[in-house]
Amino acid sequence: MVHEILLWPDERLAENAAPVAQVDEELRTLVADMFETMYAAEGVGLAATQIGILKRVVVLDVSAKCPELKPLALINPRVVHQKGNQLFEEGCLSLPGEFETVERSACVHVEFVDEQGNPQVLQCEGFLAVAVQHEIDHLDGIVFVDRVSSLKRELVRKRMKRLKSNAKNT
Ligand code: NI
């Protein structure tokens, strides 16, 4: 099922998501819905927070940029190691049309649980590292415009206000 994606600013996007206690059929249905929602919106990543579900679940598909990487579902993802810095121009399904350069770690190791409930470790660099850090931020109530200057963020806020009022009027 395709869910509605919350648009920033929305107080629900600023909430801290709760860890998943049990990987069961209900959770796997959520993961399937999140993939469906992400693909329908032509995104490469989605956090459950963005559809108003405050659970620590992320889906990613960066295969367009990194063809060797399969779609990933990360449950309770946690960065356990990080190294270096990189700058990348990010976007987000909760901020359509907005792109800003954000500084992130160049390389991260992420522990998570997969859809079968098995613990995994993922080593990421480049675009995958950016995407993973961006999505884990969502679970902590942080969107990428929280990581740019307040001046830039206020300009984005004005454009989003216009976007939302145009959407309401059509
Ligand atoms: Ni996002």
mmCIF file of N, CA and C in Angstrom, residues 58-124:
data_model
loop_
_atom_site.group_PDB
_atom_site.id
_atom_site.type_symbol
_atom_site.label_atom_id
_atom_site.label_comp_id
_atom_site.label_asym_id
_atom_site.label_seq_id
_atom_site.Cartn_x
_atom_site.Cartn_y
_atom_site.Cartn_z
ATOM 1 N N VAL A 58 14.078 1.790 7.874
ATOM 2 C CA VAL A 58 14.518 2.562 6.706
ATOM 3 C C VAL A 58 14.546 1.641 5.505
ATOM 4 N N VAL A 59 14.137 2.123 4.343
ATOM 5 C CA VAL A 59 14.384 1.379 3.099
ATOM 6 C C VAL A 59 15.214 2.246 2.166
ATOM 7 N N LEU A 60 16.056 1.571 1.384
ATOM 8 C CA LEU A 60 16.980 2.261 0.477
ATOM 9 C C LEU A 60 17.081 1.477 -0.815
ATOM 10 N N ASP A 61 17.156 2.190 -1.923
ATOM 11 C CA ASP A 61 17.530 1.549 -3.184
ATOM 12 C C ASP A 61 18.380 2.539 -3.970
ATOM 13 N N VAL A 62 19.689 2.361 -3.878
ATOM 14 C CA VAL A 62 20.615 3.274 -4.561
ATOM 15 C C VAL A 62 21.179 2.619 -5.820
ATOM 16 N N SER A 63 20.471 1.594 -6.341
ATOM 17 C CA SER A 63 21.014 0.836 -7.471
ATOM 18 C C SER A 63 21.142 1.684 -8.748
ATOM 19 N N ALA A 64 20.386 2.788 -8.855
ATOM 20 C CA ALA A 64 20.534 3.658 -10.033
ATOM 21 C C ALA A 64 21.932 4.276 -10.066
ATOM 22 N N LYS A 65 22.450 4.626 -8.885
ATOM 23 C CA LYS A 65 23.790 5.220 -8.795
ATOM 24 C C LYS A 65 24.865 4.167 -8.552
ATOM 25 N N CYS A 66 24.515 3.109 -7.827
ATOM 26 C CA CYS A 66 25.473 2.050 -7.476
ATOM 27 C C CYS A 66 24.849 0.712 -7.879
ATOM 28 N N PRO A 67 25.007 0.291 -9.149
ATOM 29 C CA PRO A 67 24.289 -0.878 -9.689
ATOM 30 C C PRO A 67 24.587 -2.184 -8.950
ATOM 31 N N GLU A 68 25.707 -2.251 -8.215
ATOM 32 C CA GLU A 68 26.047 -3.495 -7.520
ATOM 33 C C GLU A 68 25.254 -3.665 -6.228
ATOM 34 N N LEU A 69 24.530 -2.610 -5.812
ATOM 35 C CA LEU A 69 23.837 -2.665 -4.526
ATOM 36 C C LEU A 69 22.362 -3.002 -4.681
ATOM 37 N N LYS A 70 21.932 -4.014 -3.949
ATOM 38 C CA LYS A 70 20.526 -4.419 -3.943
ATOM 39 C C LYS A 70 19.724 -3.499 -3.017
ATOM 40 N N PRO A 71 18.386 -3.475 -3.182
ATOM 41 C CA PRO A 71 17.559 -2.717 -2.225
ATOM 42 C C PRO A 71 17.783 -3.248 -0.803
ATOM 43 N N LEU A 72 17.748 -2.337 0.155
ATOM 44 C CA LEU A 72 18.052 -2.687 1.537
ATOM 45 C C LEU A 72 16.936 -2.225 2.458
ATOM 46 N N ALA A 73 16.582 -3.070 3.434
ATOM 47 C CA ALA A 73 15.709 -2.643 4.530
ATOM 48 C C ALA A 73 16.542 -2.701 5.801
ATOM 49 N N LEU A 74 16.633 -1.593 6.498
ATOM 50 C CA LEU A 74 17.433 -1.516 7.724
ATOM 51 C C LEU A 74 16.489 -1.316 8.908
ATOM 52 N N ILE A 75 16.490 -2.275 9.821
ATOM 53 C CA ILE A 75 15.673 -2.175 11.026
ATOM 54 C C ILE A 75 16.602 -1.870 12.201
ATOM 55 N N ASN A 76 16.226 -0.883 12.998
ATOM 56 C CA ASN A 76 17.059 -0.407 14.115
ATOM 57 C C ASN A 76 18.499 -0.110 13.688
ATOM 58 N N PRO A 77 18.701 0.634 12.592
ATOM 59 C CA PRO A 77 20.074 0.906 12.139
ATOM 60 C C PRO A 77 20.807 1.831 13.116
ATOM 61 N N ARG A 78 22.103 1.592 13.261
ATOM 62 C CA ARG A 78 22.910 2.374 14.210
ATOM 63 C C ARG A 78 24.312 2.523 13.632
ATOM 64 N N VAL A 79 24.803 3.735 13.568
ATOM 65 C CA VAL A 79 26.178 3.965 13.107
ATOM 66 C C VAL A 79 27.121 3.599 14.247
ATOM 67 N N VAL A 80 28.038 2.654 13.976
ATOM 68 C CA VAL A 80 28.955 2.219 15.032
ATOM 69 C C VAL A 80 30.384 2.682 14.767
ATOM 70 N N HIS A 81 30.623 3.199 13.576
ATOM 71 C CA HIS A 81 31.969 3.682 13.242
ATOM 72 C C HIS A 81 31.827 4.697 12.118
ATOM 73 N N GLN A 82 32.572 5.784 12.193
ATOM 74 C CA GLN A 82 32.526 6.746 11.096
ATOM 75 C C GLN A 82 33.888 7.361 10.883
ATOM 76 N N LYS A 83 34.174 7.719 9.637
ATOM 77 C CA LYS A 83 35.496 8.232 9.304
ATOM 78 C C LYS A 83 35.397 9.239 8.160
ATOM 79 N N GLY A 84 36.189 10.287 8.253
ATOM 80 C CA GLY A 84 36.323 11.235 7.146
ATOM 81 C C GLY A 84 35.102 12.112 6.950
ATOM 82 N N ASN A 85 35.138 12.942 5.936
ATOM 83 C CA ASN A 85 34.048 13.860 5.616
ATOM 84 C C ASN A 85 33.798 13.884 4.125
ATOM 85 N N GLN A 86 32.562 14.155 3.758
ATOM 86 C CA GLN A 86 32.253 14.376 2.349
ATOM 87 C C GLN A 86 31.113 15.378 2.252
ATOM 88 N N LEU A 87 31.076 16.086 1.131
ATOM 89 C CA LEU A 87 29.995 17.020 0.847
ATOM 90 C C LEU A 87 29.173 16.448 -0.289
ATOM 91 N N PHE A 88 27.848 16.527 -0.151
ATOM 92 C CA PHE A 88 26.980 16.000 -1.203
ATOM 93 C C PHE A 88 25.701 16.824 -1.246
ATOM 94 N N GLU A 89 25.190 17.066 -2.440
ATOM 95 C CA GLU A 89 23.942 17.815 -2.572
ATOM 96 C C GLU A 89 22.771 16.857 -2.398
ATOM 97 N N GLU A 90 22.049 17.009 -1.291
ATOM 98 C CA GLU A 90 20.982 16.072 -0.928
ATOM 99 C C GLU A 90 19.599 16.613 -1.259
ATOM 100 N N GLY A 91 18.689 15.679 -1.445
ATOM 101 C CA GLY A 91 17.281 15.995 -1.579
ATOM 102 C C GLY A 91 16.504 15.055 -0.671
ATOM 103 N N CYS A 92 15.178 15.193 -0.624
ATOM 104 C CA CYS A 92 14.380 14.390 0.300
ATOM 105 C C CYS A 92 12.935 14.367 -0.186
ATOM 106 N N LEU A 93 12.280 13.210 -0.068
ATOM 107 C CA LEU A 93 10.882 13.111 -0.503
ATOM 108 C C LEU A 93 9.952 14.007 0.325
ATOM 109 N N SER A 94 10.407 14.404 1.517
ATOM 110 C CA SER A 94 9.591 15.298 2.340
ATOM 111 C C SER A 94 9.813 16.767 1.987
ATOM 112 N N LEU A 95 10.775 17.014 1.065
ATOM 113 C CA LEU A 95 11.026 18.393 0.607
ATOM 114 C C LEU A 95 11.202 18.388 -0.915
ATOM 115 N N PRO A 96 10.090 18.149 -1.642
ATOM 116 C CA PRO A 96 10.204 18.022 -3.096
ATOM 117 C C PRO A 96 10.804 19.281 -3.726
ATOM 118 N N GLY A 97 11.765 19.061 -4.615
ATOM 119 C CA GLY A 97 12.364 20.175 -5.350
ATOM 120 C C GLY A 97 13.460 20.912 -4.613
ATOM 121 N N GLU A 98 13.731 20.542 -3.358
ATOM 122 C CA GLU A 98 14.754 21.234 -2.573
ATOM 123 C C GLU A 98 16.052 20.415 -2.545
ATOM 124 N N PHE A 99 17.165 21.084 -2.772
ATOM 125 C CA PHE A 99 18.472 20.419 -2.753
ATOM 126 C C PHE A 99 19.469 21.329 -2.059
ATOM 127 N N GLU A 100 20.210 20.783 -1.108
ATOM 128 C CA GLU A 100 21.222 21.561 -0.395
ATOM 129 C C GLU A 100 22.448 20.685 -0.155
ATOM 130 N N THR A 101 23.606 21.324 -0.137
ATOM 131 C CA THR A 101 24.845 20.594 0.136
ATOM 132 C C THR A 101 25.000 20.384 1.635
ATOM 133 N N VAL A 102 25.234 19.128 2.016
ATOM 134 C CA VAL A 102 25.333 18.744 3.420
ATOM 135 C C VAL A 102 26.660 18.019 3.639
ATOM 136 N N GLU A 103 27.273 18.272 4.806
ATOM 137 C CA GLU A 103 28.500 17.568 5.155
ATOM 138 C C GLU A 103 28.154 16.324 5.979
ATOM 139 N N ARG A 104 28.721 15.189 5.564
ATOM 140 C CA ARG A 104 28.494 13.910 6.254
ATOM 141 C C ARG A 104 29.824 13.186 6.407
ATOM 142 N N SER A 105 29.802 12.078 7.179
ATOM 143 C CA SER A 105 30.973 11.214 7.233
ATOM 144 C C SER A 105 31.166 10.539 5.879
ATOM 145 N N ALA A 106 32.426 10.327 5.508
ATOM 146 C CA ALA A 106 32.742 9.715 4.211
ATOM 147 C C ALA A 106 32.479 8.218 4.238
ATOM 148 N N CYS A 107 32.741 7.613 5.412
ATOM 149 C CA CYS A 107 32.630 6.159 5.534
ATOM 150 C C CYS A 107 31.945 5.841 6.855
ATOM 151 N N VAL A 108 30.908 5.003 6.827
ATOM 152 C CA VAL A 108 30.239 4.614 8.074
ATOM 153 C C VAL A 108 30.036 3.092 8.110
ATOM 154 N N HIS A 109 30.111 2.539 9.308
ATOM 155 C CA HIS A 109 29.725 1.145 9.524
ATOM 156 C C HIS A 109 28.400 1.181 10.278
ATOM 157 N N VAL A 110 27.428 0.450 9.768
ATOM 158 C CA VAL A 110 26.086 0.488 10.346
ATOM 159 C C VAL A 110 25.672 -0.911 10.786
ATOM 160 N N GLU A 111 25.257 -1.029 12.033
ATOM 161 C CA GLU A 111 24.662 -2.278 12.520
ATOM 162 C C GLU A 111 23.158 -2.160 12.370
ATOM 163 N N PHE A 112 22.511 -3.251 11.946
ATOM 164 C CA PHE A 112 21.061 -3.235 11.823
ATOM 165 C C PHE A 112 20.545 -4.667 11.890
ATOM 166 N N VAL A 113 19.228 -4.798 11.895
ATOM 167 C CA VAL A 113 18.580 -6.101 11.848
ATOM 168 C C VAL A 113 17.877 -6.189 10.493
ATOM 169 N N ASP A 114 17.975 -7.340 9.836
ATOM 170 C CA ASP A 114 17.327 -7.463 8.527
ATOM 171 C C ASP A 114 15.882 -7.960 8.672
ATOM 172 N N GLU A 115 15.198 -8.148 7.521
ATOM 173 C CA GLU A 115 13.776 -8.507 7.552
ATOM 174 C C GLU A 115 13.514 -9.888 8.140
ATOM 175 N N GLN A 116 14.568 -10.708 8.242
ATOM 176 C CA GLN A 116 14.410 -12.019 8.874
ATOM 177 C C GLN A 116 14.744 -11.964 10.369
ATOM 178 N N GLY A 117 15.124 -10.782 10.833
ATOM 179 C CA GLY A 117 15.460 -10.629 12.250
ATOM 180 C C GLY A 117 16.918 -10.916 12.562
ATOM 181 N N ASN A 118 17.744 -11.048 11.512
ATOM 182 C CA ASN A 118 19.168 -11.349 11.730
ATOM 183 C C ASN A 118 20.012 -10.075 11.824
ATOM 184 N N PRO A 119 20.932 -10.022 12.813
ATOM 185 C CA PRO A 119 21.822 -8.860 12.906
ATOM 186 C C PRO A 119 22.801 -8.812 11.728
ATOM 187 N N GLN A 120 23.057 -7.624 11.224
ATOM 188 C CA GLN A 120 23.947 -7.435 10.071
ATOM 189 C C GLN A 120 24.819 -6.213 10.317
ATOM 190 N N VAL A 121 25.929 -6.177 9.601
ATOM 191 C CA VAL A 121 26.777 -4.979 9.587
ATOM 192 C C VAL A 121 27.005 -4.583 8.140
ATOM 193 N N LEU A 122 26.872 -3.298 7.862
ATOM 194 C CA LEU A 122 27.049 -2.794 6.507
ATOM 195 C C LEU A 122 28.136 -1.728 6.534
ATOM 196 N N GLN A 123 29.102 -1.865 5.632
ATOM 197 C CA GLN A 123 30.130 -0.831 5.499
ATOM 198 C C GLN A 123 29.773 0.018 4.291
ATOM 199 N N CYS A 124 29.637 1.314 4.492
ATOM 200 C CA CYS A 124 29.195 2.174 3.393
ATOM 201 C C CYS A 124 30.168 3.310 3.176
#
